Coordinates of C-alpha atoms in Angstrom, one line a residue:
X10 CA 109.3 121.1 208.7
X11 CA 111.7 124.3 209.6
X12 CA 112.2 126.8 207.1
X13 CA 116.1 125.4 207.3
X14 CA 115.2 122.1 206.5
X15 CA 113.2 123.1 203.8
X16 CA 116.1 124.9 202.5
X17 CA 118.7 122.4 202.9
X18 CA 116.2 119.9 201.2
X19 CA 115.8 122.1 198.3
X20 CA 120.0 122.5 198.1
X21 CA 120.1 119.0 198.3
X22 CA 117.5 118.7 195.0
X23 CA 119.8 121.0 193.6
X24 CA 123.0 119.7 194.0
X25 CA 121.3 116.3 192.8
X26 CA 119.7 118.0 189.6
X27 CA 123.4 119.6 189.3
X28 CA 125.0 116.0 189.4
X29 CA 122.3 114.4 186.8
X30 CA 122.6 117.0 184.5
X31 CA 126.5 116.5 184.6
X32 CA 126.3 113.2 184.2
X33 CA 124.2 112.8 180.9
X34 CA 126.0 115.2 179.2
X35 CA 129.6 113.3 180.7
X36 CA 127.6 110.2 179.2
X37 CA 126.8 111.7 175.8
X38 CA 130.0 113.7 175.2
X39 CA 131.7 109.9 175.8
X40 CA 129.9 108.1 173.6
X41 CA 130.3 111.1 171.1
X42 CA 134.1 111.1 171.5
X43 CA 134.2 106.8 171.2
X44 CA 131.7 107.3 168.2
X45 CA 134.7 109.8 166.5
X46 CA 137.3 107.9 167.5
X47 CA 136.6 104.3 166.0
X48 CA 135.7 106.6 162.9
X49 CA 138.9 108.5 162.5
X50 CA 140.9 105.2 163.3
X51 CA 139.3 103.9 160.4
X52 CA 138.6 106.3 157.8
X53 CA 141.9 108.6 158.1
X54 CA 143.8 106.0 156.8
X55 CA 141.8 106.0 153.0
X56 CA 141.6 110.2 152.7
X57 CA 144.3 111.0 150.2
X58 CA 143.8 112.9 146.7
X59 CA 142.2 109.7 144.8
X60 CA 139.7 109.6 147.1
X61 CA 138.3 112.9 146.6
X62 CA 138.9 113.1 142.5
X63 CA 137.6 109.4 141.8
X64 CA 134.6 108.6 140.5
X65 CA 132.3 105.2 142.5
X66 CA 133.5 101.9 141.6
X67 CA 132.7 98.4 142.9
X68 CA 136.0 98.3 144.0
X69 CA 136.7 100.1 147.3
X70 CA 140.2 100.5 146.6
X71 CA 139.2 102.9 143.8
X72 CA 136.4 104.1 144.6
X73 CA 135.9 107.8 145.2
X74 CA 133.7 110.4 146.5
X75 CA 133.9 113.1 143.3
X76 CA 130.4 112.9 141.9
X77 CA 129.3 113.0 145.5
X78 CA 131.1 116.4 146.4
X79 CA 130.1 118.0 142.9
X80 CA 125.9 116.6 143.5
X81 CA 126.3 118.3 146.9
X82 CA 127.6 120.9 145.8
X83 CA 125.2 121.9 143.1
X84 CA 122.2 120.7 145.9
X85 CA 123.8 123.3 148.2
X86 CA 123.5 126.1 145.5
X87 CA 120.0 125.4 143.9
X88 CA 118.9 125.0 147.6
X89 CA 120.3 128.5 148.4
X90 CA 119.1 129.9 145.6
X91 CA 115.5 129.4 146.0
X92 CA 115.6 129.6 149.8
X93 CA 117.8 132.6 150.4
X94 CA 115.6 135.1 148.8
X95 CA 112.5 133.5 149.6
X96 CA 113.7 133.3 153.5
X97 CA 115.0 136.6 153.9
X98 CA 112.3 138.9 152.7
X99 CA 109.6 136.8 154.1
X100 CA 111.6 137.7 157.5
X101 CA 112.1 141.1 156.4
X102 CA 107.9 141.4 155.7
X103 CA 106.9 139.4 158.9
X104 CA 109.2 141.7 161.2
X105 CA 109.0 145.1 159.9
X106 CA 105.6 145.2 157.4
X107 CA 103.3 142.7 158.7
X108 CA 100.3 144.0 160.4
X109 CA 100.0 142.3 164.3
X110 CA 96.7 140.6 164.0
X111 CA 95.6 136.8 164.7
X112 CA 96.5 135.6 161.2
X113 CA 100.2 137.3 161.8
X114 CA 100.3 135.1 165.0
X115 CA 98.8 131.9 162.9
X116 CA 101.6 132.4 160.3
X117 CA 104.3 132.9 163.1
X118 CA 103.0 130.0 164.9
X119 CA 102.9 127.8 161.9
X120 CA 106.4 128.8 160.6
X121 CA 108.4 128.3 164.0
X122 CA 106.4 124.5 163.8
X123 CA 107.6 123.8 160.0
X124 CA 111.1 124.2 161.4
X125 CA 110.8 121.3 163.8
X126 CA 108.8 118.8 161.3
X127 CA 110.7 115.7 160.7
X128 CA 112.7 115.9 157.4
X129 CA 111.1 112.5 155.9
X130 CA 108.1 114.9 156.0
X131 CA 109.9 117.1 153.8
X132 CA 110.8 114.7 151.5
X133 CA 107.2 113.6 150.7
X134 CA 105.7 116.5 150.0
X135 CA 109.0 117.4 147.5
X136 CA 108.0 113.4 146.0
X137 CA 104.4 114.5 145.4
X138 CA 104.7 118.1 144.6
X139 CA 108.0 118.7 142.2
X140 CA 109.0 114.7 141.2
X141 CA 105.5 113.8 140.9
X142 CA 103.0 116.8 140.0
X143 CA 105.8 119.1 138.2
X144 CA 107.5 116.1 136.8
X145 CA 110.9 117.1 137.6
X146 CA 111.6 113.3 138.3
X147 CA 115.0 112.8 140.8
X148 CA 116.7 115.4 139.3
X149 CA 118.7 117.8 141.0
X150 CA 116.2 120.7 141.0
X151 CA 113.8 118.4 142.5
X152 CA 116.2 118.0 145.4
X153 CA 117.1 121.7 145.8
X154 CA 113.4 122.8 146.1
X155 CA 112.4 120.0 148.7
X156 CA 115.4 121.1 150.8
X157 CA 115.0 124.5 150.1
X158 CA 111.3 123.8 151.7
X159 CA 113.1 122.8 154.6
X160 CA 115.4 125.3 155.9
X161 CA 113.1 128.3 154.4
X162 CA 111.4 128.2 158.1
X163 CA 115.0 128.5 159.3
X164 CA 115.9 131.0 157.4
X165 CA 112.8 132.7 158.2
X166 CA 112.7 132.6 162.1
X167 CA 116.6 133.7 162.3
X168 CA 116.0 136.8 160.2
X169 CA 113.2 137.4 162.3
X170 CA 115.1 137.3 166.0
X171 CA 118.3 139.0 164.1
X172 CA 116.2 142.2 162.9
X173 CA 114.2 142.0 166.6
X174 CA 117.5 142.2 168.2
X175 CA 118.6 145.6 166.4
X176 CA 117.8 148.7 168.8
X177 CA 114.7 150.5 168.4
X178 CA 116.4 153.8 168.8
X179 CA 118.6 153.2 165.4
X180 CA 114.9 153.4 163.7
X181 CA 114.0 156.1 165.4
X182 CA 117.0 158.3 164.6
X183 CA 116.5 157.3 160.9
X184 CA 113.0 158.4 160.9
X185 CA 113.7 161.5 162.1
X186 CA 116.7 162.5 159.6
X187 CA 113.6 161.9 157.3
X188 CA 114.4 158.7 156.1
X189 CA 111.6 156.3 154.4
X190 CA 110.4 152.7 156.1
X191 CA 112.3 150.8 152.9
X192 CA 115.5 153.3 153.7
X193 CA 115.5 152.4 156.8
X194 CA 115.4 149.1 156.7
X195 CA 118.3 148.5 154.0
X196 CA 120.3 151.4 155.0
X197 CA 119.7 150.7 159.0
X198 CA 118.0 147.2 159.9
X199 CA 119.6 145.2 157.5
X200 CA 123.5 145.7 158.2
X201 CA 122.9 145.6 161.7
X202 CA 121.3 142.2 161.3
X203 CA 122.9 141.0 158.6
X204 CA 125.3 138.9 161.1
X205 CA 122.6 137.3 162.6
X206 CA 120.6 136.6 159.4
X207 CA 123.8 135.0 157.9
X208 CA 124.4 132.7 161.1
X209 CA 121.1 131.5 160.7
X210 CA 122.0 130.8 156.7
X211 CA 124.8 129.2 157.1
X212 CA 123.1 126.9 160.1
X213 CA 120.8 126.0 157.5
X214 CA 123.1 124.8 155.3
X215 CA 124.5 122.8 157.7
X216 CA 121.9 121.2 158.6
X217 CA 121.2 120.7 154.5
X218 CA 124.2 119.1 154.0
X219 CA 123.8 115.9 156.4
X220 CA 120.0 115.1 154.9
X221 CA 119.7 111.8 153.6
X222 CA 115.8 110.4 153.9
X223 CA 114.1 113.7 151.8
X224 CA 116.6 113.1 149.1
X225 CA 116.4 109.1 149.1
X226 CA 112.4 109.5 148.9
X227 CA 112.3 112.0 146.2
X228 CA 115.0 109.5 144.0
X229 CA 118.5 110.6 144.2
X230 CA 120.8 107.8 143.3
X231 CA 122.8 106.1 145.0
X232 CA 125.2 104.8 142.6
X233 CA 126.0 107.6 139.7
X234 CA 129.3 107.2 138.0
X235 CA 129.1 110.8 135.9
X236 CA 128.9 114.1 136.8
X237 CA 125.9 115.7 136.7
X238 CA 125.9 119.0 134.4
X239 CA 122.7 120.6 134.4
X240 CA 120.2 121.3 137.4
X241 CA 117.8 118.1 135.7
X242 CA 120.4 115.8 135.5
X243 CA 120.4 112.5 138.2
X244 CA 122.2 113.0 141.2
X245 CA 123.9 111.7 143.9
X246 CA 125.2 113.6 147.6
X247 CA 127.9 112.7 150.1
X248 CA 125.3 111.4 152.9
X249 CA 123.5 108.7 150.1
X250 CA 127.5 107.7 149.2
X251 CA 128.1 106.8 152.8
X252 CA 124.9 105.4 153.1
X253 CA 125.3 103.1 150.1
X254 CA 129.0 101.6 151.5
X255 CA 127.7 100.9 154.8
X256 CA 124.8 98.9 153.3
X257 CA 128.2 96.5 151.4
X258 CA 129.2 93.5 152.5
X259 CA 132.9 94.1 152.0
X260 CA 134.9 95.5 154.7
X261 CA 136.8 98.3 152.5
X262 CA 133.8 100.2 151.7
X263 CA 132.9 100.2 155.4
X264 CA 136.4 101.9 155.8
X265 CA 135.4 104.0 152.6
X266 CA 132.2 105.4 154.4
X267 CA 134.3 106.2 157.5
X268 CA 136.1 108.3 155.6
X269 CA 133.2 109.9 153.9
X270 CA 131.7 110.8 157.7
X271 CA 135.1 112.5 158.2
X272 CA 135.0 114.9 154.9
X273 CA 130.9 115.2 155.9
X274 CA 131.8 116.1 159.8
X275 CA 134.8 118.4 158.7
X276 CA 132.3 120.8 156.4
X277 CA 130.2 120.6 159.0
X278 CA 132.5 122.1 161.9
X279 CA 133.5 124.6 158.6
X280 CA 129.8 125.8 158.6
X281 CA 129.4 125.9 162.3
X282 CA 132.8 127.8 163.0
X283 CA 132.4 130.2 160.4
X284 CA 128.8 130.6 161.8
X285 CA 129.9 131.3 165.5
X286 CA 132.5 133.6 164.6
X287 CA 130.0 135.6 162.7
X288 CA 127.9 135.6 165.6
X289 CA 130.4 136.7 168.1
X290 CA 131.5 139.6 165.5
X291 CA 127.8 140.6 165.2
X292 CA 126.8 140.4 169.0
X293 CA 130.1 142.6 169.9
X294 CA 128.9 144.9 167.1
X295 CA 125.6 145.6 168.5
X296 CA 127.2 145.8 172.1
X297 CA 129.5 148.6 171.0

């Protein structure tokens, strides 16, 4: 074979790959967009004001999502507030402290795989550990430290890359005005990074709040018609709502949980807007 027919055969592969690639993604976006629109043809119809103030009743017509919004909401904070701290300084030691030996590599190694471990996973080790062993039972502080378990290695690795992206040179220049490591870093490192490290946060809370199997194995309800009021109360969260009207018979709570997906999808694209913008601020900072 010619060194032209070789080339025009390895075109040809990649015009091929080119077309295969195009078409799974024109495959997935479709099902995606007939996905979202058989849910917003059914659930837009039920979002008003009582649906977002009532509390859950066995009738669809008044039931509500209120104690689901305020359980999530108090799972998002207790989550953060373990996790954020936690996260961030462990990325802070592991980037700018830790020494580069074999058991730095084995922690790195073994953080960047905790971030990809199934979230069921998760949710076992929270059942055992903080239900179980601390006898927290399926309260909400149980929750918040099992998910805080689980985006900590998110948090973690994003601080990381964020403080590897700032320049070397800013360091430098700080050390030689006779600045301190610890000055350094919180005077230097950290506000350059900070957009990066506050992408990867609110990715993490993203991702947070659209669990459902950690918090069904470590016992939040899925039926809980009060409002929980301290962190070792029982719970209940938006995803275990929708989960628990798509598991009735009747066809209004199907159109209930429809509308539940909606409210769930819309903080979502909240978190991952705000998230991107930040980015886009951050990387344009660092460029100029």
């Amino acid at each position: 074979m010619t060194r032209k027919h070789r080339f025009n055969s390895a075109k040809l592969q990649d015009n091929l790959f080119k077309f295969f690639a195009l078409l799974c993604t024109g495959i997935g976006l479709l099902v995606l967009a007939v996905l979202l629109i058989d849910i917003m043809s059914k659930g837009l119809e039920r979002i008003n004001w009582s649906f977002f103030t009532n509390l859950p009743s066995r009738h669809f017509n008044e039931s509500g999502i209120y104690t689901a919004l305020v359980g999530m909401i108090s799972l998002l904070f207790f989550t953060l507030l373990i996790a954020l701290p936690i996260g961030i300084m462990s990325g802070i030691y592991l980037q700018e402290y830790g020494t580069k030996n074999w058991f730095a590599r084995f922690v790195e190694i073994n953080i960047a795989n905790l971030a990809g471990v199934p979230s069921v996973i998760y949710g076992i080790l929270g059942l055992q550990i903080f239900v179980r062993a601390a006898g927290l039972g399926n309260s909400i502080l149980a929750g918040g430290l099992t998910l805080a378990l689980l985006i900590m290695p998110i948090i973690i690795v994003a601080t990381r890359e964020a403080i590897k992206a700032v320049p070397n040179s800013l360091r430098e220049a700080s050390f030689g005005m006779g600045a301190t490591k610890w000055q350094t870093t919180k005077r230097i490192v950290l506000p350059a990074a900070w957009g990066g490290i506050l992408t990867g946060v609110i990715l993490s809370i993203s991702r947070a709040i659209g669990e459902t199997a950690p918090l069904i194995v470590v016992g939040a309800l899925v039926y809980v018609p009060f409002i929980p009021e301290g962190p070792l109360d029982k719970y209940t969260t938006l995803p275990i709502q929708i989960f628990n009207w798509t598991s009735r018979p009747q066809q209004g709570f199907v159109i209930n949980a429809a509308a539940g997906i909606i409210v769930l999808l819309a903080f979502t694209f909240l978190l991952n807007g705000i998230a991107i913008l930040l980015r886009n601020r951050w990387y344009n900072k660092i460029r100029f």
